[in-house]
């Protein structure tokens, strides 16, 4: 067989090795012609945070009081980003009732109002607890154990002094007798009725079963042993033995047990306490009727919501104060036995505690720390009001009190001393307001004016005065509580007392000459500086060198237009009224006048200020330019401003009217009142203010003075370009060229494809960008830029890369320079940078050896 | 003594001659040993591996992606040695054979090969899966052949032990690259091995820790736990004419074998990064340590049923043509329906024999999910017979002609 095997091996070897191509595998080469594509990034930068009203506001050096800045999107159709600055120069309300509304009487009177409810607790709690018989059973078992010597016959019980019993009847149990008796010897306990209980000793002990119904008497029982006399023995009743009945039982110790229980008082938060009218706490121990000679006792304390001590029987709770807290009953129960007869099967002793409150004499309710039952205050009218108002004629005005309660009888609520000289109220007599609405209003006539209403003549120093006192049952101003009487257990009580001021002005006489005599001047420092706006953008997009070399936005970008609109709104009642004077703007140099000139005042005609409307994006969509109002272009002023100079607006305006006589304005509500005369003027809502405002529209539409270059990688937060060794591929060390060459050798082409969905800039000329990679020699010295391409489109394009140049360059610190050409540049209304980048890798089918030997 | 031996030998020889039409048809009493080995894949040929000229195996991933079927790359190994003893009479044969059936396959899904060979579609998940299956049975059977006029019956009750069954319960890798540029890679796999004993005991930190002395204990436990199964092989043949015989052959499970221990191990790998974090992001890996639980895994040997026709035009059995068609079910009646594998089987063969002394046979078949083209040579001098053959094979019909798999068998008979 060996011969055949050898022959087969030789034959096979000859066949294999005779083939030219045979070779033992020593390695593996892999090749592929594949096209791989991966999305490596999806950039979606929302640059609106840098181009927004909020950003501009934060960039303003000082800000301006009375100026608001909005994202402006006229008619919701703007294609370029715009801002609108709204500057309120003057606003004088003619509806002088608003001055009265600004006097916050409601807040002051609200401290007198009451809105509370309480629930008077209903207490009827019972607590019971059984006393376990096991303790008594154990004590009795201890009585029955006895000892002695064999041959004595009589028993010597082990009970303590003071203890005694006649007999004890068991329902079950064992008697264990122990002594130095020989195995097989017996013991016999002869009961009083002659019955024998016998046990046989083993190892010196025997366990005798006590049959049900067995009575062990103290006297009349005997014991005998089959062993020799004189041997000490002890007989112990097993602790598990169950006593059925005992007679003549006397124990030297009492059986005690602690009791403890807690219950809560249901009550509302406003309830402070209740004084109990009548009520009892009952404590008792009930024993089975068949028991005799048993003396129980109980005592303890109640703490928490009630505070008292109690003993056996009924304990009165009258005049005790109940607080809405948890109530704890703690005490102890004890029972003593003297010649007692107990039958265990008749039940257990039962401890019973009961707390029952039948009535409360009073209940104290908290009204809150800020409550005050009395109010007295004087408010000075604003100077504008006292200057321009001659008098106010009131419809009945003052206060209105409404009170709704379900308080029990004897708890009245009254109001007294309601006094106001300003409103002509003087009610000093106390009046009940219980469950009714009571008005304290001015009612006196004005004979001089011939009206039935009170007139307040306004002079300098005129005050709005008011005082009132509320009388509440048992009110304690220190504790801010009231005390109700005659309350019932379990009853809900509520008080809803509301006091509201009533201001119903009928006519107001104003003196226009007061306005004319007070020329309005002012200055608004907008803090608006074009360079400051672009400074934040410059720091984001440009390098420090570019900024220092004047190759950033600041200084190279001019705004195309900056229209300013002035709105002068005059109420129709002031027909012929006008503002005259000057409005000028400056940026640190010579001012530009919107109204008048440096030598002559101008006159502002009346114009309607537009109502500002906003869309869901909180953009102002009202088209300001569509209103009939003159505008001035501040573009040249802003463009000519020196760096650091912000836009200031100065105005000096005098109000004048052709008719300088007092004007009597009638409340629009009472225009039909018969007391309205032909000379009176109705005041309508749309003309209640004198308003002077300026609106400045800033479109982000610029001219670029020269070509600018932005490195878009500055926008990529994933790179720490402050690190001199930052690497686009986040590598920490140069890769191995040997390894790289093996893999790069199978790559035919690498491409990056991008598609710009949202652009950060718009321009009339195409915006293109270039990618450059600084090259270094082995020593790390800069040898020049490798320019990948300098005219990629800022829309979508494909960049072909030489992976060797990228992968072998370390650190790879390319620049992605976007070229903004000289000409026009604008920021789109939806400003951002959104693009996705897809990398494509094509392999060339060349073999890649995987055995790197 | 010599006389006695000579007498017995002469008696056997005369009996054989008397009971056989041909002196070399069969031995009256023989022992046999059979060792078939098959190893195949569905892509790499022997030439690709051993006849590269420079010893470098060249893997063309693009060609693999374009050539391989949807099921991907597959590797199958099958070894089924047996030894036995047969007692052959003219109309009745009976034997006793013990042997081992080992069948294993490994699969690599097409997804990974397609990705490596052709690339991918943008933002579409790349998925790759793998499969593994291993069955090892030990068996003992008693084949019995009966010839009653034109009817031939054979049946072979078999007692088999399912020694081990291995499978990959899950093996999948998914690479996701979404439109935001995020890459995520998830790889998870759970391998399970069912055995008649706790297989984890055979593994230690230093590798295999199998003690042959434990084998007796294992077998004893297997008997006491009734791990063995029982199936019946056989066939019914009918000589339609002297030249044409048809038969139905089968293997039916009767009583399944049981595997009482399941040893499993799992691994999971997760990696998520963007282009900016791809070098710094750390993968999360977790592995489930090898653990064994008690179970009752029921397993049968493959069910088979086929129809065979033998054409013997010269009634001499020196030239026969054989055709077989049927089907088989791997893991029949398994509670896990995914493991039930139905597949067809066929065989066509030509046998040319010279007085049954020198025999040549050529077959092409698809059996046990392997396409095989086999040539065999047998040399019989009655006292001993040696059969040997080689085959080219593959789990793919096309590559089976390219020698992407090889097989060989060697069978030795010795007797009187």
Coordinates of N, CA, C and O in Angstrom, one line a residue, chain A residues 203-275:
Chain A
X203 N -34.1 10.5 78.9 CA -33.0 11.5 79.0 C -33.4 12.5 80.1 O -33.1 13.7 79.9
X204 N -34.1 12.2 81.1 CA -34.3 13.1 82.2 C -35.5 14.1 82.0 O -35.6 15.0 82.7
X205 N -36.3 13.9 81.0 CA -37.4 14.8 80.7 C -38.6 14.0 80.1 O -38.4 13.0 79.5
X206 N -39.8 14.6 80.3 CA -41.0 14.0 79.7 C -41.9 15.1 79.4 O -42.0 16.1 80.1
X207 N -42.7 15.0 78.3 CA -43.6 16.0 77.9 C -45.0 15.4 78.0 O -45.4 14.5 77.3
X208 N -45.8 16.0 78.9 CA -47.2 15.4 79.1 C -48.2 16.3 78.4 O -48.2 17.6 78.6
X209 N -49.0 15.8 77.7 CA -50.0 16.5 77.0 C -51.2 16.8 77.9 O -51.6 16.0 78.7
X210 N -51.6 18.1 77.8 CA -52.7 18.5 78.7 C -54.0 18.5 77.8 O -54.1 19.4 76.9
X211 N -54.9 17.6 78.0 CA -56.1 17.5 77.1 C -57.0 18.8 77.3 O -56.9 19.4 78.3
X212 N -57.8 19.0 76.3 CA -58.7 20.2 76.3 C -59.7 19.9 77.5 O -60.1 18.8 77.7
X213 N -59.9 21.0 78.2 CA -60.9 21.0 79.3 C -60.2 20.6 80.6 O -60.9 20.5 81.7
X214 N -58.9 20.4 80.6 CA -58.2 20.0 81.8 C -58.1 21.2 82.7 O -57.7 22.3 82.3
X215 N -58.4 21.1 84.0 CA -58.3 22.1 85.0 C -57.2 21.8 85.9 O -57.1 20.7 86.5
X216 N -56.3 22.8 86.0 CA -55.2 22.6 87.0 C -55.5 23.5 88.2 O -55.6 24.7 88.0
X217 N -55.7 22.9 89.3 CA -56.1 23.6 90.5 C -54.8 23.9 91.3 O -53.8 23.1 91.3
X218 N -54.9 25.0 92.0 CA -53.7 25.3 92.9 C -53.7 24.3 94.1 O -52.6 23.8 94.5
X219 N -54.8 24.0 94.5 CA -54.9 23.0 95.6 C -55.7 21.8 95.2 O -56.6 21.8 94.4
X220 N -55.3 20.6 95.7 CA -56.0 19.4 95.4 C -55.3 18.5 94.3 O -55.8 17.4 94.0
X221 N -54.1 18.9 93.8 CA -53.4 18.1 92.8 C -52.2 17.5 93.5 O -51.7 18.0 94.4
X222 N -51.8 16.3 93.0 CA -50.6 15.6 93.6 C -49.8 15.0 92.4 O -50.3 14.9 91.3
X223 N -48.6 14.7 92.7 CA -47.7 14.2 91.7 C -46.9 13.0 92.3 O -46.6 13.0 93.5
X224 N -46.7 12.0 91.5 CA -46.0 10.8 91.9 C -45.0 10.3 90.8 O -45.3 10.6 89.7
X225 N -43.9 9.7 91.2 CA -42.9 9.2 90.3 C -42.7 7.7 90.5 O -42.8 7.2 91.7
X226 N -42.4 7.0 89.5 CA -42.1 5.5 89.6 C -40.6 5.3 90.0 O -40.2 4.2 90.3
X227 N -39.8 6.4 90.0 CA -38.4 6.3 90.3 C -38.3 6.5 91.8 O -39.3 6.8 92.5
X228 N -37.1 6.4 92.3 CA -36.9 6.6 93.7 C -37.2 8.0 94.2 O -37.2 8.9 93.4
X229 N -37.5 8.1 95.5 CA -37.8 9.4 96.1 C -36.6 10.3 96.2 O -35.5 9.9 96.1
X230 N -36.9 11.6 96.4 CA -35.9 12.6 96.7 C -35.2 13.2 95.5 O -34.2 13.9 95.6
X231 N -35.7 12.9 94.3 CA -35.1 13.4 93.1 C -35.8 14.8 92.8 O -37.0 14.9 92.7
X232 N -34.9 15.8 92.6 CA -35.5 17.1 92.3 C -36.1 17.1 90.9 O -35.6 16.5 90.0
X233 N -37.2 17.8 90.9 CA -37.9 17.9 89.6 C -38.4 19.3 89.4 O -38.6 20.0 90.4
X234 N -38.7 19.7 88.2 CA -39.4 21.0 87.9 C -40.4 20.7 86.8 O -40.1 20.0 85.8
X235 N -41.6 21.2 86.9 CA -42.6 21.0 85.9 C -43.0 22.4 85.3 O -43.4 23.3 86.1
X236 N -42.8 22.6 84.0 CA -43.0 23.9 83.4 C -44.2 23.7 82.3 O -44.1 22.8 81.5
X237 N -45.1 24.6 82.4 CA -46.2 24.7 81.4 C -45.6 25.3 80.1 O -44.9 26.3 80.2
X238 N -45.7 24.6 79.0 CA -45.2 25.1 77.7 C -45.9 26.5 77.4 O -47.1 26.7 77.6
X239 N -45.0 27.4 76.9 CA -45.5 28.8 76.7 C -46.6 28.8 75.6 O -47.4 29.8 75.5
X240 N -46.7 27.8 74.8 CA -47.7 27.8 73.7 C -49.1 27.2 74.2 O -50.1 27.2 73.5
X241 N -49.1 26.9 75.5 CA -50.3 26.3 76.0 C -51.4 27.4 76.1 O -51.2 28.5 76.5
X242 N -52.6 27.0 75.7 CA -53.7 28.0 75.6 C -54.7 27.8 76.7 O -55.2 26.8 77.0
X243 N -54.8 29.0 77.5 CA -55.8 29.0 78.6 C -57.2 29.2 78.1 O -57.4 30.0 77.2
X244 N -58.1 28.5 78.6 CA -59.5 28.7 78.3 C -60.2 29.5 79.3 O -61.0 30.5 79.0
X245 N -60.0 29.2 80.5 CA -60.7 30.0 81.6 C -59.8 29.9 82.9 O -59.0 29.0 83.1
X246 N -60.0 30.9 83.7 CA -59.3 30.9 85.0 C -60.2 31.5 86.0 O -61.1 32.4 85.7
X247 N -60.0 31.1 87.3 CA -60.8 31.6 88.4 C -59.9 31.9 89.5 O -58.9 31.2 89.8
X248 N -60.3 33.0 90.3 CA -59.6 33.3 91.4 C -58.2 33.9 91.1 O -57.3 33.8 91.9
X249 N -58.1 34.5 90.0 CA -56.8 34.9 89.5 C -56.4 36.3 90.1 O -57.2 37.2 90.0
X250 N -55.2 36.3 90.7 CA -54.7 37.5 91.2 C -53.2 37.6 90.7 O -52.5 36.7 90.9
X251 N -53.0 38.8 90.1 CA -51.6 39.0 89.5 C -51.0 40.2 90.3 O -51.7 41.2 90.5
X252 N -49.7 40.0 90.6 CA -49.0 41.1 91.3 C -48.7 42.3 90.3 O -48.6 43.4 90.7
X253 N -48.5 42.0 89.1 CA -48.2 43.0 88.1 C -49.5 43.3 87.2 O -50.4 42.5 87.1
X254 N -49.5 44.6 86.7 CA -50.6 45.0 85.8 C -50.1 44.7 84.4 O -48.9 44.7 84.1
X255 N -51.0 44.6 83.5 CA -50.7 44.4 82.1 C -50.9 45.8 81.5 O -52.0 46.4 81.6
X256 N -49.8 46.4 80.9 CA -49.9 47.7 80.3 C -49.7 47.7 78.8 O -49.1 46.8 78.2
X257 N -50.2 48.7 78.1 CA -50.1 48.8 76.7 C -50.2 50.2 76.3 O -51.1 50.9 76.7
X258 N -49.2 50.7 75.4 CA -49.3 52.0 74.9 C -50.2 52.1 73.7 O -50.3 51.2 72.9
X259 N -50.9 53.2 73.6 CA -51.7 53.5 72.5 C -51.3 54.8 71.8 O -50.9 55.7 72.5
X260 N -51.4 54.8 70.5 CA -51.0 56.0 69.8 C -51.7 56.1 68.5 O -51.7 55.1 67.7
X261 N -52.4 57.1 68.2 CA -53.1 57.3 66.9 C -53.1 58.7 66.5 O -53.1 59.6 67.3
X262 N -53.2 59.0 65.2 CA -53.2 60.3 64.6 C -54.3 60.4 63.6 O -54.5 59.5 62.8
X263 N -55.0 61.5 63.6 CA -55.9 61.8 62.6 C -55.8 63.3 62.2 O -55.3 64.1 63.0
X264 N -56.2 63.6 61.0 CA -56.0 65.0 60.5 C -57.4 65.7 60.5 O -58.4 65.1 60.5
X265 N -57.2 67.1 60.5 CA -58.4 67.9 60.5 C -58.6 68.5 59.1 O -57.8 69.2 58.6
X266 N -59.7 68.1 58.4 CA -59.9 68.7 57.1 C -60.3 70.2 57.2 O -61.2 70.5 57.9
X267 N -59.5 71.0 56.6 CA -59.9 72.4 56.7 C -59.2 73.2 55.5 O -58.3 72.6 54.9
X268 N -59.7 74.3 55.1 CA -59.1 75.1 54.1 C -57.9 75.9 54.6 O -57.8 76.1 55.8
X269 N -57.1 76.4 53.6 CA -55.9 77.1 54.0 C -56.1 78.4 54.8 O -55.3 78.8 55.7
X270 N -57.3 79.1 54.5 CA -57.5 80.4 55.2 C -57.9 80.2 56.7 O -57.8 81.2 57.4
X271 N -58.3 79.0 57.1 CA -58.7 78.8 58.4 C -57.5 78.9 59.4 O -56.6 78.1 59.2
X272 N -57.6 79.8 60.4 CA -56.5 79.9 61.3 C -56.8 79.0 62.5 O -55.9 78.1 62.9
X273 N -57.9 79.1 63.1 CA -58.3 78.3 64.3 C -59.8 78.4 64.5 O -60.4 79.3 64.0
X274 N -60.3 77.4 65.3 CA -61.7 77.5 65.8 C -61.7 77.3 67.3 O -61.0 76.4 67.8
X275 N -62.6 78.0 67.9 CA -62.8 77.8 69.4 C -64.0 76.9 69.6 O -65.1 77.2 69.0

